[in-house]
GROMACS .gro file of N, CA and C in nm:
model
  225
    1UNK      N    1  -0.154  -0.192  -0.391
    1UNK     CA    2  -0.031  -0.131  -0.432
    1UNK      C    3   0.071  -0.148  -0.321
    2UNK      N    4   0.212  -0.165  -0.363
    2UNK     CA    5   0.287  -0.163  -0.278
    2UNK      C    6   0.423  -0.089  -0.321
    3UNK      N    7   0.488  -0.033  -0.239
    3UNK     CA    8   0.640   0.023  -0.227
    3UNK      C    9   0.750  -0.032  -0.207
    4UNK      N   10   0.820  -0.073  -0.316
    4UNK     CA   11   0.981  -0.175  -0.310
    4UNK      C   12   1.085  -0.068  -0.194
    5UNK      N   13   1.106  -0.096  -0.097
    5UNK     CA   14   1.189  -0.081   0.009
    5UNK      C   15   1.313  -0.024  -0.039
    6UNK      N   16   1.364  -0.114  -0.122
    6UNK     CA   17   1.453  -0.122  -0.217
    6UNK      C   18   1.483   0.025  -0.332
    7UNK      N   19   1.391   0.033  -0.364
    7UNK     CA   20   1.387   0.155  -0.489
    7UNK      C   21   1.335   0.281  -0.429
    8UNK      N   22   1.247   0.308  -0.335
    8UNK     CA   23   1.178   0.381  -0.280
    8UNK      C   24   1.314   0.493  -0.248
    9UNK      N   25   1.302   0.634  -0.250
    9UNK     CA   26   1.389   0.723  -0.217
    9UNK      C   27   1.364   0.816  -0.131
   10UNK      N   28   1.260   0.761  -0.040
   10UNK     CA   29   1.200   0.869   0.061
   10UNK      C   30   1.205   0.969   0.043
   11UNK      N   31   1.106   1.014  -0.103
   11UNK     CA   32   1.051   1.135  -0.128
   11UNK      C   33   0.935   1.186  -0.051
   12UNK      N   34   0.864   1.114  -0.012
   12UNK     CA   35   0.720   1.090   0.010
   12UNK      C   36   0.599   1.160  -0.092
   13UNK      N   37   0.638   1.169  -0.186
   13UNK     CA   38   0.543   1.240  -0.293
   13UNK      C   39   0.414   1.108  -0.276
   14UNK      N   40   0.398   0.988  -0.251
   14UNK     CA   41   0.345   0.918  -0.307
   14UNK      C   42   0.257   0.902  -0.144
   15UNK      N   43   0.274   0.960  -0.073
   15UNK     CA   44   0.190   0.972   0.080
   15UNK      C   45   0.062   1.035   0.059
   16UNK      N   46   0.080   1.170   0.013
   16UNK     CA   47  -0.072   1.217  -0.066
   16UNK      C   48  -0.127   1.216  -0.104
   17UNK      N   49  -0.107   1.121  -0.197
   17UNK     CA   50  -0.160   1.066  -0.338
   17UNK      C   51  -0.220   0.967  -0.331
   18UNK      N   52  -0.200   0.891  -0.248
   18UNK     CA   53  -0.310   0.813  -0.203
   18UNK      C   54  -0.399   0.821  -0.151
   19UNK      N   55  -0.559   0.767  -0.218
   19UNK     CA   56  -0.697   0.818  -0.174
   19UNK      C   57  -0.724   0.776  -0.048
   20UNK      N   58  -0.681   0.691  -0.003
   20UNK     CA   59  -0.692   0.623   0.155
   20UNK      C   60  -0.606   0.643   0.251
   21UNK      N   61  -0.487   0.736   0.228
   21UNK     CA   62  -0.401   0.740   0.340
   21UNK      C   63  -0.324   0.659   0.401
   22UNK      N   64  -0.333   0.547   0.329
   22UNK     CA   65  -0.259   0.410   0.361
   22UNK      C   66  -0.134   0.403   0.321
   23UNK      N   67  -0.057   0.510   0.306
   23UNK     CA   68   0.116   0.514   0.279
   23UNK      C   69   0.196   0.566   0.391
   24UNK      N   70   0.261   0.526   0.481
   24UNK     CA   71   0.333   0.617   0.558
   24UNK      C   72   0.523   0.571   0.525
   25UNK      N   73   0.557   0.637   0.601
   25UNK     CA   74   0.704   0.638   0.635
   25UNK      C   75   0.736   0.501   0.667
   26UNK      N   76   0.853   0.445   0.654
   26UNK     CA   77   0.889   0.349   0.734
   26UNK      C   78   0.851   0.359   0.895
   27UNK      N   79   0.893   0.476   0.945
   27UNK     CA   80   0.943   0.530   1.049
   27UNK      C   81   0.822   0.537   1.127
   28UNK      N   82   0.707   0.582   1.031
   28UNK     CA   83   0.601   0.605   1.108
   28UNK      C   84   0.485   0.549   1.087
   29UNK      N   85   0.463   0.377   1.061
   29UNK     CA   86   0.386   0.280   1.042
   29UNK      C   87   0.309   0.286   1.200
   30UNK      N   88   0.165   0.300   1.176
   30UNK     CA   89   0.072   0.339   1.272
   30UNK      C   90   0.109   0.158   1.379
   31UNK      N   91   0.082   0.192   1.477
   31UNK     CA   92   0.106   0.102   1.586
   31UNK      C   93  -0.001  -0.050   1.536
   32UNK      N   94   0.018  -0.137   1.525
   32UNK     CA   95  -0.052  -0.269   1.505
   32UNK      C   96  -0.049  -0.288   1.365
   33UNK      N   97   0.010  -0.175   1.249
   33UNK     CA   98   0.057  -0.271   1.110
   33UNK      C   99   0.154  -0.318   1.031
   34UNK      N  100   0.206  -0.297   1.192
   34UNK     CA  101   0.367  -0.322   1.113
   34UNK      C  102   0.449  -0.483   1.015
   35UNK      N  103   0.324  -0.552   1.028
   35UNK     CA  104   0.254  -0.668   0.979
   35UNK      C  105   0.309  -0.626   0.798
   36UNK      N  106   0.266  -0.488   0.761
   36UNK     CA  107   0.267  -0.460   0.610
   36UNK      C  108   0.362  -0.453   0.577
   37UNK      N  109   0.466  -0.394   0.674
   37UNK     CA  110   0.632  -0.383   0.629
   37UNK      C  111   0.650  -0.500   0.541
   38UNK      N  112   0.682  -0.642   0.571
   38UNK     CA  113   0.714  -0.725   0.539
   38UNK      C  114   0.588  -0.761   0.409
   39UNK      N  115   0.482  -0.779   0.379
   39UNK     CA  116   0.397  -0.771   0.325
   39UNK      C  117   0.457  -0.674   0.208
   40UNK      N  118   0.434  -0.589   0.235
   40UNK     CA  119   0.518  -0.465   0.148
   40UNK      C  120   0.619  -0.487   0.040
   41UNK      N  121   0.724  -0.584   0.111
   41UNK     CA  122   0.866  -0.564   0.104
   41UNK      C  123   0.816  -0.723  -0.039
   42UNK      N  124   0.754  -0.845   0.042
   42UNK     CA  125   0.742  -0.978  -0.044
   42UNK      C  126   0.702  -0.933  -0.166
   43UNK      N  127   0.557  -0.830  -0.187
   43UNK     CA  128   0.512  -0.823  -0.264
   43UNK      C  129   0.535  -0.720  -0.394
   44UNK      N  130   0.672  -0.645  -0.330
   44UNK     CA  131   0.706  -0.556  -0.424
   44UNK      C  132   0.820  -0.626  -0.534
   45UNK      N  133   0.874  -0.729  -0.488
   45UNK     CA  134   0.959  -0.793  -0.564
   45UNK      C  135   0.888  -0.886  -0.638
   46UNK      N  136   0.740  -0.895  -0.676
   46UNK     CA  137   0.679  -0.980  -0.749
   46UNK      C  138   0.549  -0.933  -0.803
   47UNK      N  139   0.506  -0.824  -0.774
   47UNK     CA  140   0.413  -0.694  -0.858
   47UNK      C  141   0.414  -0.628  -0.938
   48UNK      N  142   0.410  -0.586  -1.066
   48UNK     CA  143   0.495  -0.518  -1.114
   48UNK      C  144   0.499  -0.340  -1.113
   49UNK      N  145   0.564  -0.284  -1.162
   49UNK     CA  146   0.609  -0.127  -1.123
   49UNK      C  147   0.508  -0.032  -1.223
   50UNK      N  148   0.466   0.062  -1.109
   50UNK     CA  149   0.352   0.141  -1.147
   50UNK      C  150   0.373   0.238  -1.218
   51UNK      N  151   0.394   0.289  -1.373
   51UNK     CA  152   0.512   0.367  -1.405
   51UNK      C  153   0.407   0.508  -1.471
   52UNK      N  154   0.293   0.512  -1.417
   52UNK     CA  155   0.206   0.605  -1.470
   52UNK      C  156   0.087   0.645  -1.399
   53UNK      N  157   0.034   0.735  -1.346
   53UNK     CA  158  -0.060   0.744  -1.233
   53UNK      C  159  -0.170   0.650  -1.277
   54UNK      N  160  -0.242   0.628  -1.197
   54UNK     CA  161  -0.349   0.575  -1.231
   54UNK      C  162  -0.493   0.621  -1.145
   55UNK      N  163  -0.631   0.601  -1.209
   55UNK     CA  164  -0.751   0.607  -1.143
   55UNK      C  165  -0.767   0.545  -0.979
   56UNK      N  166  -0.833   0.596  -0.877
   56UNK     CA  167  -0.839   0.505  -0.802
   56UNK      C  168  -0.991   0.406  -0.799
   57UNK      N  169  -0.965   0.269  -0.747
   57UNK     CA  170  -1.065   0.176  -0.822
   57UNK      C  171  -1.191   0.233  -0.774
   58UNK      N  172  -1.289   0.187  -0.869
   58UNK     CA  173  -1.415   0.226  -0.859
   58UNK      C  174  -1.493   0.260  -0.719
   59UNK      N  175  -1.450   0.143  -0.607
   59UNK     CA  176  -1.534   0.133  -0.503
   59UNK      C  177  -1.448   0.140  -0.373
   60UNK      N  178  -1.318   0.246  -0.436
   60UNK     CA  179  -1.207   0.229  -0.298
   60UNK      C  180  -1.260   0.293  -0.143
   61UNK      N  181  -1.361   0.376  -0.209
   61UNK     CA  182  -1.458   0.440  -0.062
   61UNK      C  183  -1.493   0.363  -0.004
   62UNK      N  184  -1.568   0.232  -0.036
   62UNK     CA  185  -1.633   0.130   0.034
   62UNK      C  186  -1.509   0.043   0.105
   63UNK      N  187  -1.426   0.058   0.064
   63UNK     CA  188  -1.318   0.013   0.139
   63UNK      C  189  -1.230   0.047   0.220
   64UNK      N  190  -1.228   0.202   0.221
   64UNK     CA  191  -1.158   0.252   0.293
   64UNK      C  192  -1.194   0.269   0.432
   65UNK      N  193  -1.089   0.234   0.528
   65UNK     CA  194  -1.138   0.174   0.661
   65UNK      C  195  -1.164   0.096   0.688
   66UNK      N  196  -1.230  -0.004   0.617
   66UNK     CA  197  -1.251  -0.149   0.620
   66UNK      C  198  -1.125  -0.219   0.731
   67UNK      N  199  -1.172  -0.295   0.830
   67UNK     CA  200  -1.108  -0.387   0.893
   67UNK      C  201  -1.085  -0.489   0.887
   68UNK      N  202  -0.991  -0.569   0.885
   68UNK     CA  203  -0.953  -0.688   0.855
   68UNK      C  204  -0.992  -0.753   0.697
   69UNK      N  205  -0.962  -0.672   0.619
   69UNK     CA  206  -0.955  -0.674   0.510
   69UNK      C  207  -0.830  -0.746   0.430
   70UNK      N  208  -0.716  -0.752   0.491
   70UNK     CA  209  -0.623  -0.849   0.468
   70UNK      C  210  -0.659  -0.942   0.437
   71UNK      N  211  -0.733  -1.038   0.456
   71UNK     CA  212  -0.791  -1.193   0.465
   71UNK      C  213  -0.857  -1.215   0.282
   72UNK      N  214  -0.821  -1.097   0.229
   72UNK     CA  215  -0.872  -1.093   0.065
   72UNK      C  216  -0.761  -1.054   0.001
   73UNK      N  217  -0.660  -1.027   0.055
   73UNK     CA  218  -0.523  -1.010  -0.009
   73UNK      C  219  -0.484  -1.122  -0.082
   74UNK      N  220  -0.445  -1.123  -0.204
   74UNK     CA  221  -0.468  -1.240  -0.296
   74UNK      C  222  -0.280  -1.224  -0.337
   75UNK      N  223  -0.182  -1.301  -0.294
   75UNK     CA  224  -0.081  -1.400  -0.311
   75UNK      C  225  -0.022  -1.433  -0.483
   0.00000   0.00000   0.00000
């Protein structure tokens, strides 16, 4: 999942809500991922818009924390 830069209204409703904790602020992108900003930004203009909550995937535990997990990010 990603956040259009663009549309985003810095509510942060959508920081909590995530099962992994993997949403922050612009402002306060943890030191070494600031890599996602841009990542973020490409992939929101070509993803399409999430307009209804959804489940989180089956095996997001096994993933969460996972390192260097980028390298399966699929383009």
């Amino acid at each position: 999942m990603v956040i259009n830069p663009d549309e985003c209204i810095d509510c942060a409703l959508c920081e909590p809500e995530c099962p992994a904790n993997a949403i922050f602020s612009e402002d306060e992108v943890p030191s070494g991922q600031e890599e996602f900003l841009k990542i973020n930004e490409e992939l929101s203009a070509v993803w399409p818009n999430i307009t209804e909550k959804k489940d989180a995937l089956p095996d997001y535990e096994k993933w969460d924390g996972v390192k260097g997990k980028i390298q399966y990010l699929e383009r």
